[in-house]
């Protein structure tokens, strides 16, 4: 799988570290135990396009949000996580 880094161009996935779902929002500290439990343990397993955080560890060290099809592993988009 090749990830198109906006700074370095298309690079092999071995240069990146997968960091998880880009759609999750950490609950507020006052939200309670149920919200924390849901955040940590109850995750979806989507089939199809999914937004994920990737870190270009062996390159420019840029954080990316990659939209990847989980069925085919095709990369649909890649953008800088925080401009």
mmCIF file with all atom_site columns, C-alpha atoms in Angstrom:
data_model
loop_
_atom_site.group_PDB
_atom_site.id
_atom_site.type_symbol
_atom_site.label_atom_id
_atom_site.label_alt_id
_atom_site.label_comp_id
_atom_site.label_asym_id
_atom_site.label_entity_id
_atom_site.label_seq_id
_atom_site.pdbx_PDB_ins_code
_atom_site.Cartn_x
_atom_site.Cartn_y
_atom_site.Cartn_z
_atom_site.occupancy
_atom_site.B_iso_or_equiv
_atom_site.pdbx_formal_charge
_atom_site.auth_seq_id
_atom_site.auth_comp_id
_atom_site.auth_asym_id
_atom_site.auth_atom_id
_atom_site.pdbx_PDB_model_num
ATOM 1  C CA . UNK A 1 1  ? 0.000   0.000  0.000  1.00 0.00 ? 1  UNK A CA 1
ATOM 2  C CA . UNK A 1 2  ? 1.319   3.467  -0.883 1.00 0.00 ? 2  UNK A CA 1
ATOM 3  C CA . UNK A 1 3  ? 0.174   6.575  0.980  1.00 0.00 ? 3  UNK A CA 1
ATOM 4  C CA . UNK A 1 4  ? 0.327   9.910  -0.898 1.00 0.00 ? 4  UNK A CA 1
ATOM 5  C CA . UNK A 1 5  ? 2.067   12.252 1.549  1.00 0.00 ? 5  UNK A CA 1
ATOM 6  C CA . UNK A 1 6  ? 1.231   15.878 0.645  1.00 0.00 ? 6  UNK A CA 1
ATOM 7  C CA . UNK A 1 7  ? 4.846   16.874 1.340  1.00 0.00 ? 7  UNK A CA 1
ATOM 8  C CA . UNK A 1 8  ? 6.914   13.843 0.181  1.00 0.00 ? 8  UNK A CA 1
ATOM 9  C CA . UNK A 1 9  ? 4.674   12.315 -2.504 1.00 0.00 ? 9  UNK A CA 1
ATOM 10 C CA . UNK A 1 10 ? 3.587   8.656  -2.671 1.00 0.00 ? 10 UNK A CA 1
ATOM 11 C CA . UNK A 1 11 ? 5.453   6.606  -0.049 1.00 0.00 ? 11 UNK A CA 1
ATOM 12 C CA . UNK A 1 12 ? 5.337   2.990  1.126  1.00 0.00 ? 12 UNK A CA 1
ATOM 13 C CA . UNK A 1 13 ? 3.131   2.241  4.128  1.00 0.00 ? 13 UNK A CA 1
ATOM 14 C CA . UNK A 1 14 ? 6.200   0.985  6.048  1.00 0.00 ? 14 UNK A CA 1
ATOM 15 C CA . UNK A 1 15 ? 7.254   4.643  6.508  1.00 0.00 ? 15 UNK A CA 1
ATOM 16 C CA . UNK A 1 16 ? 4.036   5.421  8.405  1.00 0.00 ? 16 UNK A CA 1
ATOM 17 C CA . UNK A 1 17 ? 2.562   4.572  11.788 1.00 0.00 ? 17 UNK A CA 1
ATOM 18 C CA . UNK A 1 18 ? -1.188  3.938  12.038 1.00 0.00 ? 18 UNK A CA 1
ATOM 19 C CA . UNK A 1 19 ? -2.711  5.893  14.893 1.00 0.00 ? 19 UNK A CA 1
ATOM 20 C CA . UNK A 1 20 ? -6.424  5.113  14.753 1.00 0.00 ? 20 UNK A CA 1
ATOM 21 C CA . UNK A 1 21 ? -9.839  6.450  13.855 1.00 0.00 ? 21 UNK A CA 1
ATOM 22 C CA . UNK A 1 22 ? -9.863  10.133 12.878 1.00 0.00 ? 22 UNK A CA 1
ATOM 23 C CA . UNK A 1 23 ? -13.576 10.437 13.620 1.00 0.00 ? 23 UNK A CA 1
ATOM 24 C CA . UNK A 1 24 ? -13.469 9.794  17.361 1.00 0.00 ? 24 UNK A CA 1
ATOM 25 C CA . UNK A 1 25 ? -13.778 12.635 19.829 1.00 0.00 ? 25 UNK A CA 1
ATOM 26 C CA . UNK A 1 26 ? -12.378 12.131 23.302 1.00 0.00 ? 26 UNK A CA 1
ATOM 27 C CA . UNK A 1 27 ? -15.071 12.671 25.955 1.00 0.00 ? 27 UNK A CA 1
ATOM 28 C CA . UNK A 1 28 ? -14.796 15.522 28.437 1.00 0.00 ? 28 UNK A CA 1
ATOM 29 C CA . UNK A 1 29 ? -13.333 14.611 31.839 1.00 0.00 ? 29 UNK A CA 1
ATOM 30 C CA . UNK A 1 30 ? -16.710 15.311 33.447 1.00 0.00 ? 30 UNK A CA 1
ATOM 31 C CA . UNK A 1 31 ? -18.624 13.015 31.043 1.00 0.00 ? 31 UNK A CA 1
ATOM 32 C CA . UNK A 1 32 ? -18.458 10.040 33.384 1.00 0.00 ? 32 UNK A CA 1
ATOM 33 C CA . UNK A 1 33 ? -17.297 6.450  33.313 1.00 0.00 ? 33 UNK A CA 1
ATOM 34 C CA . UNK A 1 34 ? -19.781 5.255  30.693 1.00 0.00 ? 34 UNK A CA 1
ATOM 35 C CA . UNK A 1 35 ? -18.528 7.806  28.162 1.00 0.00 ? 35 UNK A CA 1
ATOM 36 C CA . UNK A 1 36 ? -14.900 6.872  28.880 1.00 0.00 ? 36 UNK A CA 1
ATOM 37 C CA . UNK A 1 37 ? -15.686 3.150  28.561 1.00 0.00 ? 37 UNK A CA 1
ATOM 38 C CA . UNK A 1 38 ? -17.434 3.712  25.229 1.00 0.00 ? 38 UNK A CA 1
ATOM 39 C CA . UNK A 1 39 ? -14.535 5.798  23.928 1.00 0.00 ? 39 UNK A CA 1
ATOM 40 C CA . UNK A 1 40 ? -11.897 3.210  24.853 1.00 0.00 ? 40 UNK A CA 1
ATOM 41 C CA . UNK A 1 41 ? -13.654 -0.114 24.205 1.00 0.00 ? 41 UNK A CA 1
ATOM 42 C CA . UNK A 1 42 ? -16.682 0.293  21.925 1.00 0.00 ? 42 UNK A CA 1
ATOM 43 C CA . UNK A 1 43 ? -15.430 0.911  18.390 1.00 0.00 ? 43 UNK A CA 1
ATOM 44 C CA . UNK A 1 44 ? -17.028 0.418  14.992 1.00 0.00 ? 44 UNK A CA 1
ATOM 45 C CA . UNK A 1 45 ? -15.492 -1.850 12.380 1.00 0.00 ? 45 UNK A CA 1
ATOM 46 C CA . UNK A 1 46 ? -16.560 -0.066 9.185  1.00 0.00 ? 46 UNK A CA 1
ATOM 47 C CA . UNK A 1 47 ? -16.693 -1.689 5.757  1.00 0.00 ? 47 UNK A CA 1
ATOM 48 C CA . UNK A 1 48 ? -15.852 0.894  3.128  1.00 0.00 ? 48 UNK A CA 1
ATOM 49 C CA . UNK A 1 49 ? -14.356 4.402  3.302  1.00 0.00 ? 49 UNK A CA 1
ATOM 50 C CA . UNK A 1 50 ? -12.908 5.256  6.708  1.00 0.00 ? 50 UNK A CA 1
ATOM 51 C CA . UNK A 1 51 ? -10.892 8.278  7.925  1.00 0.00 ? 51 UNK A CA 1
ATOM 52 C CA . UNK A 1 52 ? -7.746  7.373  9.880  1.00 0.00 ? 52 UNK A CA 1
ATOM 53 C CA . UNK A 1 53 ? -4.762  9.132  11.453 1.00 0.00 ? 53 UNK A CA 1
ATOM 54 C CA . UNK A 1 54 ? -1.353  8.191  10.041 1.00 0.00 ? 54 UNK A CA 1
ATOM 55 C CA . UNK A 1 55 ? 2.030   9.593  11.090 1.00 0.00 ? 55 UNK A CA 1
ATOM 56 C CA . UNK A 1 56 ? 4.887   9.812  8.559  1.00 0.00 ? 56 UNK A CA 1
ATOM 57 C CA . UNK A 1 57 ? 7.506   8.585  11.027 1.00 0.00 ? 57 UNK A CA 1
ATOM 58 C CA . UNK A 1 58 ? 10.262  7.749  8.520  1.00 0.00 ? 58 UNK A CA 1
ATOM 59 C CA . UNK A 1 59 ? 9.772   10.874 6.445  1.00 0.00 ? 59 UNK A CA 1
ATOM 60 C CA . UNK A 1 60 ? 8.612   14.433 7.024  1.00 0.00 ? 60 UNK A CA 1
ATOM 61 C CA . UNK A 1 61 ? 6.964   13.591 10.401 1.00 0.00 ? 61 UNK A CA 1
ATOM 62 C CA . UNK A 1 62 ? 3.657   14.988 9.200  1.00 0.00 ? 62 UNK A CA 1
ATOM 63 C CA . UNK A 1 63 ? 0.346   13.874 10.724 1.00 0.00 ? 63 UNK A CA 1
ATOM 64 C CA . UNK A 1 64 ? -2.132  12.874 8.016  1.00 0.00 ? 64 UNK A CA 1
ATOM 65 C CA . UNK A 1 65 ? -5.814  12.087 7.825  1.00 0.00 ? 65 UNK A CA 1
ATOM 66 C CA . UNK A 1 66 ? -6.071  9.301  5.257  1.00 0.00 ? 66 UNK A CA 1
ATOM 67 C CA . UNK A 1 67 ? -9.383  8.168  3.816  1.00 0.00 ? 67 UNK A CA 1
ATOM 68 C CA . UNK A 1 68 ? -8.978  4.464  3.107  1.00 0.00 ? 68 UNK A CA 1
ATOM 69 C CA . UNK A 1 69 ? -11.417 1.855  1.812  1.00 0.00 ? 69 UNK A CA 1
ATOM 70 C CA . UNK A 1 70 ? -11.219 -0.893 4.430  1.00 0.00 ? 70 UNK A CA 1
ATOM 71 C CA . UNK A 1 71 ? -12.420 -3.534 1.955  1.00 0.00 ? 71 UNK A CA 1
ATOM 72 C CA . UNK A 1 72 ? -9.784  -2.986 -0.738 1.00 0.00 ? 72 UNK A CA 1
ATOM 73 C CA . UNK A 1 73 ? -7.185  -0.888 1.164  1.00 0.00 ? 73 UNK A CA 1
ATOM 74 C CA . UNK A 1 74 ? -7.376  1.675  -1.650 1.00 0.00 ? 74 UNK A CA 1
ATOM 75 C CA . UNK A 1 75 ? -6.330  5.156  -0.529 1.00 0.00 ? 75 UNK A CA 1
ATOM 76 C CA . UNK A 1 76 ? -9.068  7.614  -1.521 1.00 0.00 ? 76 UNK A CA 1
ATOM 77 C CA . UNK A 1 77 ? -7.545  10.803 -0.049 1.00 0.00 ? 77 UNK A CA 1
ATOM 78 C CA . UNK A 1 78 ? -4.751  12.047 2.181  1.00 0.00 ? 78 UNK A CA 1
ATOM 79 C CA . UNK A 1 79 ? -4.536  15.465 3.797  1.00 0.00 ? 79 UNK A CA 1
ATOM 80 C CA . UNK A 1 80 ? -2.554  17.191 6.496  1.00 0.00 ? 80 UNK A CA 1
ATOM 81 C CA . UNK A 1 81 ? -4.233  16.607 9.862  1.00 0.00 ? 81 UNK A CA 1
ATOM 82 C CA . UNK A 1 82 ? -3.647  20.127 11.192 1.00 0.00 ? 82 UNK A CA 1
ATOM 83 C CA . UNK A 1 83 ? -2.506  22.785 8.710  1.00 0.00 ? 83 UNK A CA 1
#
